[in-house]
């Protein structure tokens, strides 16, 4: 059994959704610019995971990074979230599908382990179902076999998480959610996570919150700090305990997004942005 080295969790994840035939080049570029965390999924409908693997191979080949420097995260996606390009046999049990999807991800990514394996979304919007319990147990087996270091869940409500906690003794290491400012930046789920030391990964921080990027509180903070509104949002996300994702395809935005790590926000500024959320 392979024992993965404990690579740390980076403070930004580069998201690879919707990049199609630009995936390889953009992953390579993101690594050159300085990202060390890559988020993908074995869901060909929205992600080109094999293209991510090609980008990684190009970066290894040119000496930009080594596998051990990276945090690679991918996901298991139910049939309902896929198109015809399935990474498993849809007639197989969920446990078998998890094993097949993982094997396909490792092949796509050219590695024998990922750093995080995430359930892309529960089978029902209403609660943690039996199918989810089966998938989670299969994901734990993948982890115990050394094919992932950590496990996570995505697109979950507080109810999903509470019901999951009733059924399983082990909490996820990560929750990855679309983060809406108008929902208090997912306040309830973030609180659940912080109480259990679960790392909250926020995605679509810019695209889900276009009104925030235009709000005078945010634009005012950006102007005074000689930063962009996007950098203010990413800095805010980090201060309130999130691990943010960015899906940029632009080299300058990649640099700006990473530079937001060094951007300080006063308590007053954080409170002002939180209060905008209502
Ligand atoms: N778990 C899930 O179900 C799920 C769902 C959706 C997404 N995700 C993950 O989250 C990742 C990010 O999602 P997203 O694409 O919605 O993220 P996003 O970062 O909110 O949106 C990307 C958009 O923001 C712009 N942008 C990024 N940085 C900017 C900057 N510094 N200044 C101005 N504009 C900037 C990009 O434009 P430019 O390209 O021009 O910079 C692009 O239009 C995805 O790639 C995926 O990995 C997960």
PDB file of C-alpha atoms and ligand atoms in Angstrom:
ATOM      1  CA  UNK A   1       0.000   0.000   0.000  1.00  0.00           C
ATOM      2  CA  UNK A   2       1.249   3.445  -0.876  1.00  0.00           C
ATOM      3  CA  UNK A   3       1.574   5.790   2.082  1.00  0.00           C
ATOM      4  CA  UNK A   4       1.018   9.339   0.869  1.00  0.00           C
ATOM      5  CA  UNK A   5       3.268  12.020   2.269  1.00  0.00           C
ATOM      6  CA  UNK A   6       1.374  14.502   4.400  1.00  0.00           C
ATOM      7  CA  UNK A   7       1.250  17.465   2.059  1.00  0.00           C
ATOM      8  CA  UNK A   8      -0.284  20.475   3.731  1.00  0.00           C
ATOM      9  CA  UNK A   9      -3.535  22.130   2.721  1.00  0.00           C
ATOM     10  CA  UNK A  10      -2.844  25.219   0.608  1.00  0.00           C
ATOM     11  CA  UNK A  11      -4.673  28.468   1.309  1.00  0.00           C
ATOM     12  CA  UNK A  12      -6.227  28.731  -2.174  1.00  0.00           C
ATOM     13  CA  UNK A  13      -7.608  26.124  -4.561  1.00  0.00           C
ATOM     14  CA  UNK A  14      -7.552  26.507  -8.320  1.00  0.00           C
ATOM     15  CA  UNK A  15     -10.860  25.293  -9.767  1.00  0.00           C
ATOM     16  CA  UNK A  16     -10.857  23.532 -13.124  1.00  0.00           C
ATOM     17  CA  UNK A  17     -14.560  23.435 -14.040  1.00  0.00           C
ATOM     18  CA  UNK A  18     -15.699  24.585 -17.497  1.00  0.00           C
ATOM     19  CA  UNK A  19     -12.161  24.893 -18.944  1.00  0.00           C
ATOM     20  CA  UNK A  20     -12.651  22.156 -21.577  1.00  0.00           C
ATOM     21  CA  UNK A  21      -9.740  22.107 -24.049  1.00  0.00           C
ATOM     22  CA  UNK A  22      -8.004  24.929 -22.176  1.00  0.00           C
ATOM     23  CA  UNK A  23      -7.784  22.779 -19.035  1.00  0.00           C
ATOM     24  CA  UNK A  24      -4.242  21.510 -19.582  1.00  0.00           C
ATOM     25  CA  UNK A  25      -2.778  24.931 -20.358  1.00  0.00           C
ATOM     26  CA  UNK A  26      -4.661  26.670 -17.530  1.00  0.00           C
ATOM     27  CA  UNK A  27      -3.644  24.087 -14.919  1.00  0.00           C
ATOM     28  CA  UNK A  28      -0.026  24.410 -16.016  1.00  0.00           C
ATOM     29  CA  UNK A  29      -0.311  28.204 -15.920  1.00  0.00           C
ATOM     30  CA  UNK A  30      -1.933  28.145 -12.456  1.00  0.00           C
ATOM     31  CA  UNK A  31       0.938  26.029 -11.139  1.00  0.00           C
ATOM     32  CA  UNK A  32       3.529  28.332 -12.717  1.00  0.00           C
ATOM     33  CA  UNK A  33       1.816  31.349 -11.157  1.00  0.00           C
ATOM     34  CA  UNK A  34       1.953  29.658  -7.748  1.00  0.00           C
ATOM     35  CA  UNK A  35      -1.228  27.683  -7.030  1.00  0.00           C
ATOM     36  CA  UNK A  36      -0.530  24.412  -5.223  1.00  0.00           C
ATOM     37  CA  UNK A  37      -4.105  23.237  -4.724  1.00  0.00           C
ATOM     38  CA  UNK A  38      -6.152  21.920  -7.663  1.00  0.00           C
ATOM     39  CA  UNK A  39      -9.854  21.095  -7.549  1.00  0.00           C
ATOM     40  CA  UNK A  40     -11.434  18.868 -10.167  1.00  0.00           C
ATOM     41  CA  UNK A  41     -14.083  16.131 -10.511  1.00  0.00           C
ATOM     42  CA  UNK A  42     -14.560  12.928 -12.471  1.00  0.00           C
ATOM     43  CA  UNK A  43     -17.588  14.505 -14.117  1.00  0.00           C
ATOM     44  CA  UNK A  44     -16.822  15.022 -17.802  1.00  0.00           C
ATOM     45  CA  UNK A  45     -19.952  17.142 -18.202  1.00  0.00           C
ATOM     46  CA  UNK A  46     -18.330  20.041 -16.337  1.00  0.00           C
ATOM     47  CA  UNK A  47     -14.672  19.046 -15.901  1.00  0.00           C
ATOM     48  CA  UNK A  48     -11.941  17.617 -18.121  1.00  0.00           C
ATOM     49  CA  UNK A  49     -10.068  15.649 -15.467  1.00  0.00           C
ATOM     50  CA  UNK A  50      -7.707  14.009 -17.975  1.00  0.00           C
ATOM     51  CA  UNK A  51      -6.777  17.542 -19.124  1.00  0.00           C
ATOM     52  CA  UNK A  52      -5.916  18.380 -15.501  1.00  0.00           C
ATOM     53  CA  UNK A  53      -3.611  15.358 -15.509  1.00  0.00           C
ATOM     54  CA  UNK A  54      -1.980  16.592 -18.733  1.00  0.00           C
ATOM     55  CA  UNK A  55      -1.412  19.995 -17.125  1.00  0.00           C
ATOM     56  CA  UNK A  56       0.154  18.350 -14.077  1.00  0.00           C
ATOM     57  CA  UNK A  57       2.393  16.206 -16.269  1.00  0.00           C
ATOM     58  CA  UNK A  58       3.549  19.270 -18.196  1.00  0.00           C
ATOM     59  CA  UNK A  59       4.343  21.100 -14.937  1.00  0.00           C
ATOM     60  CA  UNK A  60       6.239  18.087 -13.546  1.00  0.00           C
ATOM     61  CA  UNK A  61       8.096  17.753 -16.833  1.00  0.00           C
ATOM     62  CA  UNK A  62       9.254  21.348 -16.825  1.00  0.00           C
ATOM     63  CA  UNK A  63      10.272  21.178 -13.147  1.00  0.00           C
ATOM     64  CA  UNK A  64       7.677  23.700 -11.919  1.00  0.00           C
ATOM     65  CA  UNK A  65       6.367  21.366  -9.196  1.00  0.00           C
ATOM     66  CA  UNK A  66       6.548  17.811  -7.940  1.00  0.00           C
ATOM     67  CA  UNK A  67       3.544  15.692  -7.021  1.00  0.00           C
ATOM     68  CA  UNK A  68       4.462  15.968  -3.328  1.00  0.00           C
ATOM     69  CA  UNK A  69       4.174  19.779  -3.518  1.00  0.00           C
ATOM     70  CA  UNK A  70       0.529  19.568  -4.548  1.00  0.00           C
ATOM     71  CA  UNK A  71      -2.886  19.180  -2.998  1.00  0.00           C
ATOM     72  CA  UNK A  72      -5.084  17.378  -5.535  1.00  0.00           C
ATOM     73  CA  UNK A  73      -8.796  17.140  -4.932  1.00  0.00           C
ATOM     74  CA  UNK A  74     -11.352  15.308  -7.024  1.00  0.00           C
ATOM     75  CA  UNK A  75     -14.938  14.140  -6.630  1.00  0.00           C
ATOM     76  CA  UNK A  76     -17.344  11.253  -7.004  1.00  0.00           C
ATOM     77  CA  UNK A  77     -20.458  12.350  -8.895  1.00  0.00           C
ATOM     78  CA  UNK A  78     -23.735  10.432  -8.980  1.00  0.00           C
ATOM     79  CA  UNK A  79     -25.216   9.355 -12.338  1.00  0.00           C
ATOM     80  CA  UNK A  80     -27.755  12.190 -12.081  1.00  0.00           C
ATOM     81  CA  UNK A  81     -24.966  14.813 -12.282  1.00  0.00           C
ATOM     82  CA  UNK A  82     -23.223  13.166 -15.245  1.00  0.00           C
ATOM     83  CA  UNK A  83     -23.784  13.037 -18.984  1.00  0.00           C
ATOM     84  CA  UNK A  84     -23.159   9.895 -21.074  1.00  0.00           C
ATOM     85  CA  UNK A  85     -19.388   9.997 -20.395  1.00  0.00           C
ATOM     86  CA  UNK A  86     -19.487   7.978 -17.173  1.00  0.00           C
ATOM     87  CA  UNK A  87     -16.410   6.952 -15.189  1.00  0.00           C
ATOM     88  CA  UNK A  88     -18.185   3.852 -13.824  1.00  0.00           C
ATOM     89  CA  UNK A  89     -20.720   1.181 -14.638  1.00  0.00           C
ATOM     90  CA  UNK A  90     -24.113   2.733 -13.844  1.00  0.00           C
ATOM     91  CA  UNK A  91     -25.581  -0.725 -13.214  1.00  0.00           C
ATOM     92  CA  UNK A  92     -23.030  -1.448 -10.471  1.00  0.00           C
ATOM     93  CA  UNK A  93     -23.662  -0.755  -6.792  1.00  0.00           C
ATOM     94  CA  UNK A  94     -22.694   2.663  -5.454  1.00  0.00           C
ATOM     95  CA  UNK A  95     -19.718   1.154  -3.610  1.00  0.00           C
ATOM     96  CA  UNK A  96     -18.408  -0.329  -6.847  1.00  0.00           C
ATOM     97  CA  UNK A  97     -19.031   2.957  -8.677  1.00  0.00           C
ATOM     98  CA  UNK A  98     -16.928   4.812  -6.089  1.00  0.00           C
ATOM     99  CA  UNK A  99     -14.029   2.371  -6.599  1.00  0.00           C
ATOM    100  CA  UNK A 100     -14.280   2.627 -10.393  1.00  0.00           C
ATOM    101  CA  UNK A 101     -14.534   6.415 -10.362  1.00  0.00           C
ATOM    102  CA  UNK A 102     -11.527   6.679  -8.058  1.00  0.00           C
ATOM    103  CA  UNK A 103      -9.448   4.324 -10.257  1.00  0.00           C
ATOM    104  CA  UNK A 104     -10.343   6.422 -13.297  1.00  0.00           C
ATOM    105  CA  UNK A 105      -9.456   9.675 -11.471  1.00  0.00           C
ATOM    106  CA  UNK A 106      -6.044   8.340 -10.447  1.00  0.00           C
ATOM    107  CA  UNK A 107      -5.388   7.349 -14.059  1.00  0.00           C
ATOM    108  CA  UNK A 108      -6.525  10.765 -15.338  1.00  0.00           C
ATOM    109  CA  UNK A 109      -4.363  12.574 -12.800  1.00  0.00           C
ATOM    110  CA  UNK A 110      -1.320  10.318 -13.214  1.00  0.00           C
ATOM    111  CA  UNK A 111      -0.995   9.622  -9.513  1.00  0.00           C
ATOM    112  CA  UNK A 112      -1.609   6.802  -7.052  1.00  0.00           C
ATOM    113  CA  UNK A 113      -3.353   8.976  -4.464  1.00  0.00           C
ATOM    114  CA  UNK A 114      -5.303  12.198  -4.239  1.00  0.00           C
ATOM    115  CA  UNK A 115      -5.204  14.523  -1.249  1.00  0.00           C
ATOM    116  CA  UNK A 116      -8.944  14.921  -0.964  1.00  0.00           C
ATOM    117  CA  UNK A 117     -11.891  12.930  -2.298  1.00  0.00           C
ATOM    118  CA  UNK A 118     -15.252  14.640  -2.204  1.00  0.00           C
ATOM    119  CA  UNK A 119     -18.839  13.483  -2.623  1.00  0.00           C
ATOM    120  CA  UNK A 120     -19.927  16.003  -5.254  1.00  0.00           C
ATOM    121  CA  UNK A 121     -23.435  16.261  -3.847  1.00  0.00           C
ATOM    122  CA  UNK A 122     -25.829  14.105  -1.828  1.00  0.00           C
ATOM    123  CA  UNK A 123     -28.373  12.034  -3.723  1.00  0.00           C
ATOM    124  CA  UNK A 124     -31.305  14.069  -2.396  1.00  0.00           C
ATOM    125  CA  UNK A 125     -31.653  17.765  -1.688  1.00  0.00           C
ATOM    126  CA  UNK A 126     -33.661  16.990   1.431  1.00  0.00           C
ATOM    127  CA  UNK A 127     -31.376  14.925   3.596  1.00  0.00           C
ATOM    128  CA  UNK A 128     -28.612  12.339   3.958  1.00  0.00           C
ATOM    129  CA  UNK A 129     -29.982   9.219   2.229  1.00  0.00           C
ATOM    130  CA  UNK A 130     -29.014   5.553   2.331  1.00  0.00           C
ATOM    131  CA  UNK A 131     -27.208   5.927  -1.004  1.00  0.00           C
ATOM    132  CA  UNK A 132     -25.044   8.678   0.527  1.00  0.00           C
ATOM    133  CA  UNK A 133     -24.253   6.458   3.506  1.00  0.00           C
ATOM    134  CA  UNK A 134     -23.125   3.662   1.157  1.00  0.00           C
ATOM    135  CA  UNK A 135     -21.018   6.062  -0.898  1.00  0.00           C
ATOM    136  CA  UNK A 136     -19.428   7.592   2.217  1.00  0.00           C
ATOM    137  CA  UNK A 137     -18.474   4.165   3.566  1.00  0.00           C
ATOM    138  CA  UNK A 138     -16.950   3.285   0.173  1.00  0.00           C
ATOM    139  CA  UNK A 139     -15.037   6.575   0.194  1.00  0.00           C
ATOM    140  CA  UNK A 140     -13.677   5.702   3.647  1.00  0.00           C
ATOM    141  CA  UNK A 141     -12.432   2.391   2.231  1.00  0.00           C
ATOM    142  CA  UNK A 142     -10.631   4.302  -0.534  1.00  0.00           C
ATOM    143  CA  UNK A 143      -9.016   6.460   2.147  1.00  0.00           C
ATOM    144  CA  UNK A 144      -8.067   3.430   4.263  1.00  0.00           C
ATOM    145  CA  UNK A 145      -6.471   1.851   1.178  1.00  0.00           C
ATOM    146  CA  UNK A 146      -4.287   4.957   0.752  1.00  0.00           C
ATOM    147  CA  UNK A 147      -5.917   6.278  -2.410  1.00  0.00           C
ATOM    148  CA  UNK A 148      -6.942   9.539  -0.747  1.00  0.00           C
ATOM    149  CA  UNK A 149      -5.630  11.293   2.339  1.00  0.00           C
ATOM    150  CA  UNK A 150      -8.811  13.124   3.256  1.00  0.00           C
ATOM    151  CA  UNK A 151     -12.528  13.058   2.530  1.00  0.00           C
ATOM    152  CA  UNK A 152     -15.140  15.721   1.940  1.00  0.00           C
ATOM    153  CA  UNK A 153     -18.715  16.474   0.952  1.00  0.00           C
ATOM    154  CA  UNK A 154     -20.046  19.182  -1.328  1.00  0.00           C
ATOM    155  CA  UNK A 155     -23.314  21.002  -1.990  1.00  0.00           C
ATOM    156  CA  UNK A 156     -24.643  20.216   1.460  1.00  0.00           C
ATOM    157  CA  UNK A 157     -27.138  21.904   3.748  1.00  0.00           C
ATOM    158  CA  UNK A 158     -26.983  22.015   7.527  1.00  0.00           C
ATOM    159  CA  UNK A 159     -29.599  19.251   7.517  1.00  0.00           C
ATOM    160  CA  UNK A 160     -27.425  17.001   5.341  1.00  0.00           C
ATOM    161  CA  UNK A 161     -24.517  17.511   7.716  1.00  0.00           C
ATOM    162  CA  UNK A 162     -26.558  16.915  10.859  1.00  0.00           C
ATOM    163  CA  UNK A 163     -28.092  13.737   9.456  1.00  0.00           C
ATOM    164  CA  UNK A 164     -24.710  12.568   8.222  1.00  0.00           C
ATOM    165  CA  UNK A 165     -23.315  13.052  11.746  1.00  0.00           C
ATOM    166  CA  UNK A 166     -26.116  10.870  13.174  1.00  0.00           C
ATOM    167  CA  UNK A 167     -25.240   7.973  10.860  1.00  0.00           C
ATOM    168  CA  UNK A 168     -21.443   8.116  10.663  1.00  0.00           C
ATOM    169  CA  UNK A 169     -18.950   8.476  13.481  1.00  0.00           C
ATOM    170  CA  UNK A 170     -16.447  10.225  11.245  1.00  0.00           C
ATOM    171  CA  UNK A 171     -16.949  13.798  10.072  1.00  0.00           C
ATOM    172  CA  UNK A 172     -15.650  14.973   6.686  1.00  0.00           C
ATOM    173  CA  UNK A 173     -12.398  16.918   6.610  1.00  0.00           C
ATOM    174  CA  UNK A 174     -13.929  19.322   4.057  1.00  0.00           C
ATOM    175  CA  UNK A 175     -17.246  20.843   3.128  1.00  0.00           C
ATOM    176  CA  UNK A 176     -17.280  22.517  -0.291  1.00  0.00           C
ATOM    177  CA  UNK A 177     -20.246  24.817  -0.931  1.00  0.00           C
ATOM    178  CA  UNK A 178     -21.324  27.619  -3.207  1.00  0.00           C
ATOM    179  CA  UNK A 179     -21.081  30.620  -0.949  1.00  0.00           C
ATOM    180  CA  UNK A 180     -23.798  33.247  -1.223  1.00  0.00           C
ATOM    181  CA  UNK A 181     -23.360  36.543   0.591  1.00  0.00           C
ATOM    182  CA  UNK A 182     -27.133  36.834   0.854  1.00  0.00           C
ATOM    183  CA  UNK A 183     -27.164  33.671   2.985  1.00  0.00           C
ATOM    184  CA  UNK A 184     -24.731  35.235   5.443  1.00  0.00           C
ATOM    185  CA  UNK A 185     -21.936  33.695   3.392  1.00  0.00           C
ATOM    186  CA  UNK A 186     -23.377  30.230   4.272  1.00  0.00           C
ATOM    187  CA  UNK A 187     -23.244  31.132   7.970  1.00  0.00           C
ATOM    188  CA  UNK A 188     -25.053  28.055   9.391  1.00  0.00           C
ATOM    189  CA  UNK A 189     -22.915  25.555   7.517  1.00  0.00           C
ATOM    190  CA  UNK A 190     -19.733  27.477   8.316  1.00  0.00           C
ATOM    191  CA  UNK A 191     -20.611  27.461  12.006  1.00  0.00           C
ATOM    192  CA  UNK A 192     -21.249  23.688  11.924  1.00  0.00           C
ATOM    193  CA  UNK A 193     -17.841  23.277  10.246  1.00  0.00           C
ATOM    194  CA  UNK A 194     -15.886  25.527  12.591  1.00  0.00           C
ATOM    195  CA  UNK A 195     -17.312  23.748  15.652  1.00  0.00           C
ATOM    196  CA  UNK A 196     -16.016  20.430  14.283  1.00  0.00           C
ATOM    197  CA  UNK A 197     -12.752  21.628  12.746  1.00  0.00           C
ATOM    198  CA  UNK A 198     -14.064  20.872   9.245  1.00  0.00           C
ATOM    199  CA  UNK A 199     -12.418  23.079   6.617  1.00  0.00           C
ATOM    200  CA  UNK A 200     -15.061  25.027   4.699  1.00  0.00           C
ATOM    201  CA  UNK A 201     -14.205  25.456   1.010  1.00  0.00           C
ATOM    202  CA  UNK A 202     -16.151  28.293  -0.633  1.00  0.00           C
ATOM    203  CA  UNK A 203     -16.712  28.366  -4.394  1.00  0.00           C
ATOM    204  CA  UNK A 204     -18.317  30.852  -6.766  1.00  0.00           C
ATOM    205  CA  UNK A 205     -17.368  33.561  -4.282  1.00  0.00           C
ATOM    206  CA  UNK A 206     -17.269  36.049  -7.157  1.00  0.00           C
ATOM    207  CA  UNK A 207     -19.870  34.698  -9.565  1.00  0.00           C
ATOM    208  CA  UNK A 208     -22.488  34.081  -6.852  1.00  0.00           C
ATOM    209  CA  UNK A 209     -21.955  37.534  -5.350  1.00  0.00           C
ATOM    210  CA  UNK A 210     -21.775  40.012  -8.213  1.00  0.00           C
ATOM    211  CA  UNK A 211     -23.691  42.580  -6.140  1.00  0.00           C
ATOM    212  CA  UNK A 212     -20.962  42.450  -3.462  1.00  0.00           C
ATOM    213  CA  UNK A 213     -18.249  43.261  -5.992  1.00  0.00           C
ATOM    214  CA  UNK A 214     -20.127  46.444  -6.874  1.00  0.00           C
ATOM    215  CA  UNK A 215     -21.132  47.401  -3.337  1.00  0.00           C
ATOM    216  CA  UNK A 216     -19.627  50.728  -2.144  1.00  0.00           C
ATOM    217  CA  UNK A 217     -18.375  49.105   1.088  1.00  0.00           C
ATOM    218  CA  UNK A 218     -16.331  46.602  -0.939  1.00  0.00           C
ATOM    219  CA  UNK A 219     -15.243  48.985  -3.683  1.00  0.00           C
ATOM    220  CA  UNK A 220     -14.324  51.593  -1.023  1.00  0.00           C
ATOM    221  CA  UNK A 221     -12.142  49.089   0.860  1.00  0.00           C
ATOM    222  CA  UNK A 222     -10.546  48.047  -2.411  1.00  0.00           C
ATOM    223  CA  UNK A 223      -9.727  51.606  -3.438  1.00  0.00           C
ATOM    224  CA  UNK A 224      -8.212  52.459  -0.042  1.00  0.00           C
ATOM    225  CA  UNK A 225      -6.074  49.299  -0.095  1.00  0.00           C
ATOM    226  CA  UNK A 226      -5.082  49.664  -3.736  1.00  0.00           C
ATOM    227  CA  UNK A 227      -6.661  46.271  -4.358  1.00  0.00           C
ATOM    228  CA  UNK A 228      -9.496  44.944  -6.495  1.00  0.00           C
ATOM    229  CA  UNK A 229     -13.001  44.119  -5.168  1.00  0.00           C
ATOM    230  CA  UNK A 230     -12.307  40.449  -5.978  1.00  0.00           C
ATOM    231  CA  UNK A 231      -9.218  40.559  -3.757  1.00  0.00           C
ATOM    232  CA  UNK A 232     -11.291  42.069  -0.941  1.00  0.00           C
ATOM    233  CA  UNK A 233     -13.833  39.237  -1.234  1.00  0.00           C
ATOM    234  CA  UNK A 234     -11.118  36.547  -1.212  1.00  0.00           C
ATOM    235  CA  UNK A 235      -9.333  38.211   1.734  1.00  0.00           C
ATOM    236  CA  UNK A 236     -12.649  38.426   3.602  1.00  0.00           C
ATOM    237  CA  UNK A 237     -13.349  34.749   2.876  1.00  0.00           C
ATOM    238  CA  UNK A 238     -10.020  33.774   4.360  1.00  0.00           C
ATOM    239  CA  UNK A 239     -10.386  35.967   7.475  1.00  0.00           C
ATOM    240  CA  UNK A 240     -13.721  34.329   8.291  1.00  0.00           C
ATOM    241  CA  UNK A 241     -12.104  30.908   8.051  1.00  0.00           C
ATOM    242  CA  UNK A 242     -12.765  29.720   4.509  1.00  0.00           C
ATOM    243  CA  UNK A 243     -10.490  27.981   2.062  1.00  0.00           C
ATOM    244  CA  UNK A 244     -11.486  29.810  -1.144  1.00  0.00           C
ATOM    245  CA  UNK A 245     -11.554  28.495  -4.710  1.00  0.00           C
ATOM    246  CA  UNK A 246     -11.068  30.584  -7.796  1.00  0.00           C
ATOM    247  CA  UNK A 247     -12.055  29.602 -11.298  1.00  0.00           C
ATOM    248  CA  UNK A 248     -10.215  32.321 -13.183  1.00  0.00           C
ATOM    249  CA  UNK A 249      -8.820  31.713 -16.671  1.00  0.00           C
ATOM    250  CA  UNK A 250      -6.764  34.916 -16.643  1.00  0.00           C
ATOM    251  CA  UNK A 251      -3.073  35.018 -15.659  1.00  0.00           C
ATOM    252  CA  UNK A 252      -3.339  38.463 -14.068  1.00  0.00           C
ATOM    253  CA  UNK A 253      -6.396  37.423 -12.040  1.00  0.00           C
ATOM    254  CA  UNK A 254      -4.537  34.297 -10.909  1.00  0.00           C
ATOM    255  CA  UNK A 255      -1.757  36.513  -9.525  1.00  0.00           C
ATOM    256  CA  UNK A 256      -4.243  38.897  -7.926  1.00  0.00           C
ATOM    257  CA  UNK A 257      -6.204  36.049  -6.363  1.00  0.00           C
ATOM    258  CA  UNK A 258      -3.052  34.545  -4.810  1.00  0.00           C
ATOM    259  CA  UNK A 259      -1.859  37.983  -3.679  1.00  0.00           C
ATOM    260  CA  UNK A 260      -5.080  38.407  -1.686  1.00  0.00           C
ATOM    261  CA  UNK A 261      -3.521  36.019   0.891  1.00  0.00           C
ATOM    262  CA  UNK A 262      -1.258  38.815   2.028  1.00  0.00           C
ATOM    263  CA  UNK A 263      -4.054  41.338   2.160  1.00  0.00           C
ATOM    264  CA  UNK A 264      -5.045  42.422   5.708  1.00  0.00           C
ATOM    265  CA  UNK A 265      -8.615  43.384   6.568  1.00  0.00           C
ATOM    266  CA  UNK A 266      -9.427  45.205   9.802  1.00  0.00           C
ATOM    267  CA  UNK A 267     -12.092  43.812  12.150  1.00  0.00           C
ATOM    268  CA  UNK A 268     -14.274  46.768  11.201  1.00  0.00           C
ATOM    269  CA  UNK A 269     -13.939  45.903   7.514  1.00  0.00           C
ATOM    270  CA  UNK A 270     -14.810  42.245   8.148  1.00  0.00           C
ATOM    271  CA  UNK A 271     -17.855  43.247  10.189  1.00  0.00           C
ATOM    272  CA  UNK A 272     -18.917  45.701   7.501  1.00  0.00           C
ATOM    273  CA  UNK A 273     -18.777  43.031   4.778  1.00  0.00           C
ATOM    274  CA  UNK A 274     -20.542  40.461   6.980  1.00  0.00           C
ATOM    275  CA  UNK A 275     -23.286  42.904   7.810  1.00  0.00           C
ATOM    276  CA  UNK A 276     -23.962  43.532   4.115  1.00  0.00           C
ATOM    277  CA  UNK A 277     -24.961  39.912   3.881  1.00  0.00           C
ATOM    278  CA  UNK A 278     -27.923  40.384   6.215  1.00  0.00           C
TER     279      UNK A 278
HETATM  280  N1  LIG B   1     -18.666  21.382  -5.883  1.00  0.00           N
HETATM  281  C1  LIG B   1     -19.349  21.916  -6.868  1.00  0.00           C
HETATM  282  O1  LIG B   1     -20.479  21.525  -7.168  1.00  0.00           O
HETATM  283  C2  LIG B   1     -18.756  23.037  -7.648  1.00  0.00           C
HETATM  284  C3  LIG B   1     -19.587  23.820  -8.466  1.00  0.00           C
HETATM  285  C4  LIG B   1     -19.017  24.901  -9.150  1.00  0.00           C
HETATM  286  C5  LIG B   1     -17.670  25.159  -9.035  1.00  0.00           C
HETATM  287  N2  LIG B   1     -16.868  24.366  -8.260  1.00  0.00           N
HETATM  288  C6  LIG B   1     -15.416  24.573  -8.183  1.00  0.00           C
HETATM  289  O2  LIG B   1     -15.155  25.920  -7.866  1.00  0.00           O
HETATM  290  C7  LIG B   1     -14.299  26.489  -8.877  1.00  0.00           C
HETATM  291  C8  LIG B   1     -14.521  27.969  -8.993  1.00  0.00           C
HETATM  292  O3  LIG B   1     -15.848  28.198  -9.358  1.00  0.00           O
HETATM  293  P1  LIG B   1     -16.269  29.475 -10.175  1.00  0.00           P
HETATM  294  O4  LIG B   1     -15.695  29.351 -11.523  1.00  0.00           O
HETATM  295  O5  LIG B   1     -17.728  29.643 -10.011  1.00  0.00           O
HETATM  296  O6  LIG B   1     -15.453  30.560  -9.373  1.00  0.00           O
HETATM  297  P2  LIG B   1     -15.310  32.073  -9.350  1.00  0.00           P
HETATM  298  O7  LIG B   1     -13.876  32.287  -9.056  1.00  0.00           O
HETATM  299  O8  LIG B   1     -16.347  32.654  -8.441  1.00  0.00           O
HETATM  300  O9  LIG B   1     -15.657  32.561 -10.812  1.00  0.00           O
HETATM  301  C9  LIG B   1     -14.788  32.672 -11.823  1.00  0.00           C
HETATM  302  C10 LIG B   1     -15.132  33.997 -12.511  1.00  0.00           C
HETATM  303  O10 LIG B   1     -14.573  35.035 -11.704  1.00  0.00           O
HETATM  304  C11 LIG B   1     -13.692  35.788 -12.494  1.00  0.00           C
HETATM  305  N3  LIG B   1     -12.505  36.132 -11.669  1.00  0.00           N
HETATM  306  C12 LIG B   1     -11.686  35.316 -10.963  1.00  0.00           C
HETATM  307  N4  LIG B   1     -10.720  36.017 -10.324  1.00  0.00           N
HETATM  308  C13 LIG B   1     -10.954  37.309 -10.627  1.00  0.00           C
HETATM  309  C14 LIG B   1     -10.330  38.490 -10.266  1.00  0.00           C
HETATM  310  N5  LIG B   1      -9.248  38.528  -9.479  1.00  0.00           N
HETATM  311  N6  LIG B   1     -10.858  39.641 -10.726  1.00  0.00           N
HETATM  312  C15 LIG B   1     -11.951  39.639 -11.511  1.00  0.00           C
HETATM  313  N7  LIG B   1     -12.581  38.521 -11.912  1.00  0.00           N
HETATM  314  C16 LIG B   1     -12.082  37.373 -11.480  1.00  0.00           C
HETATM  315  C17 LIG B   1     -13.335  34.926 -13.647  1.00  0.00           C
HETATM  316  O11 LIG B   1     -13.088  35.694 -14.795  1.00  0.00           O
HETATM  317  P3  LIG B   1     -11.648  35.561 -15.527  1.00  0.00           P
HETATM  318  O12 LIG B   1     -11.572  34.166 -16.029  1.00  0.00           O
HETATM  319  O13 LIG B   1     -11.691  36.589 -16.573  1.00  0.00           O
HETATM  320  O14 LIG B   1     -10.647  35.861 -14.457  1.00  0.00           O
HETATM  321  C18 LIG B   1     -14.570  34.073 -13.863  1.00  0.00           C
HETATM  322  O15 LIG B   1     -15.510  34.744 -14.682  1.00  0.00           O
HETATM  323  C19 LIG B   1     -14.657  25.679 -10.134  1.00  0.00           C
HETATM  324  O16 LIG B   1     -13.692  25.746 -11.129  1.00  0.00           O
HETATM  325  C20 LIG B   1     -14.764  24.296  -9.520  1.00  0.00           C
HETATM  326  O17 LIG B   1     -13.495  23.739  -9.332  1.00  0.00           O
HETATM  327  C21 LIG B   1     -17.400  23.328  -7.554  1.00  0.00           C
END
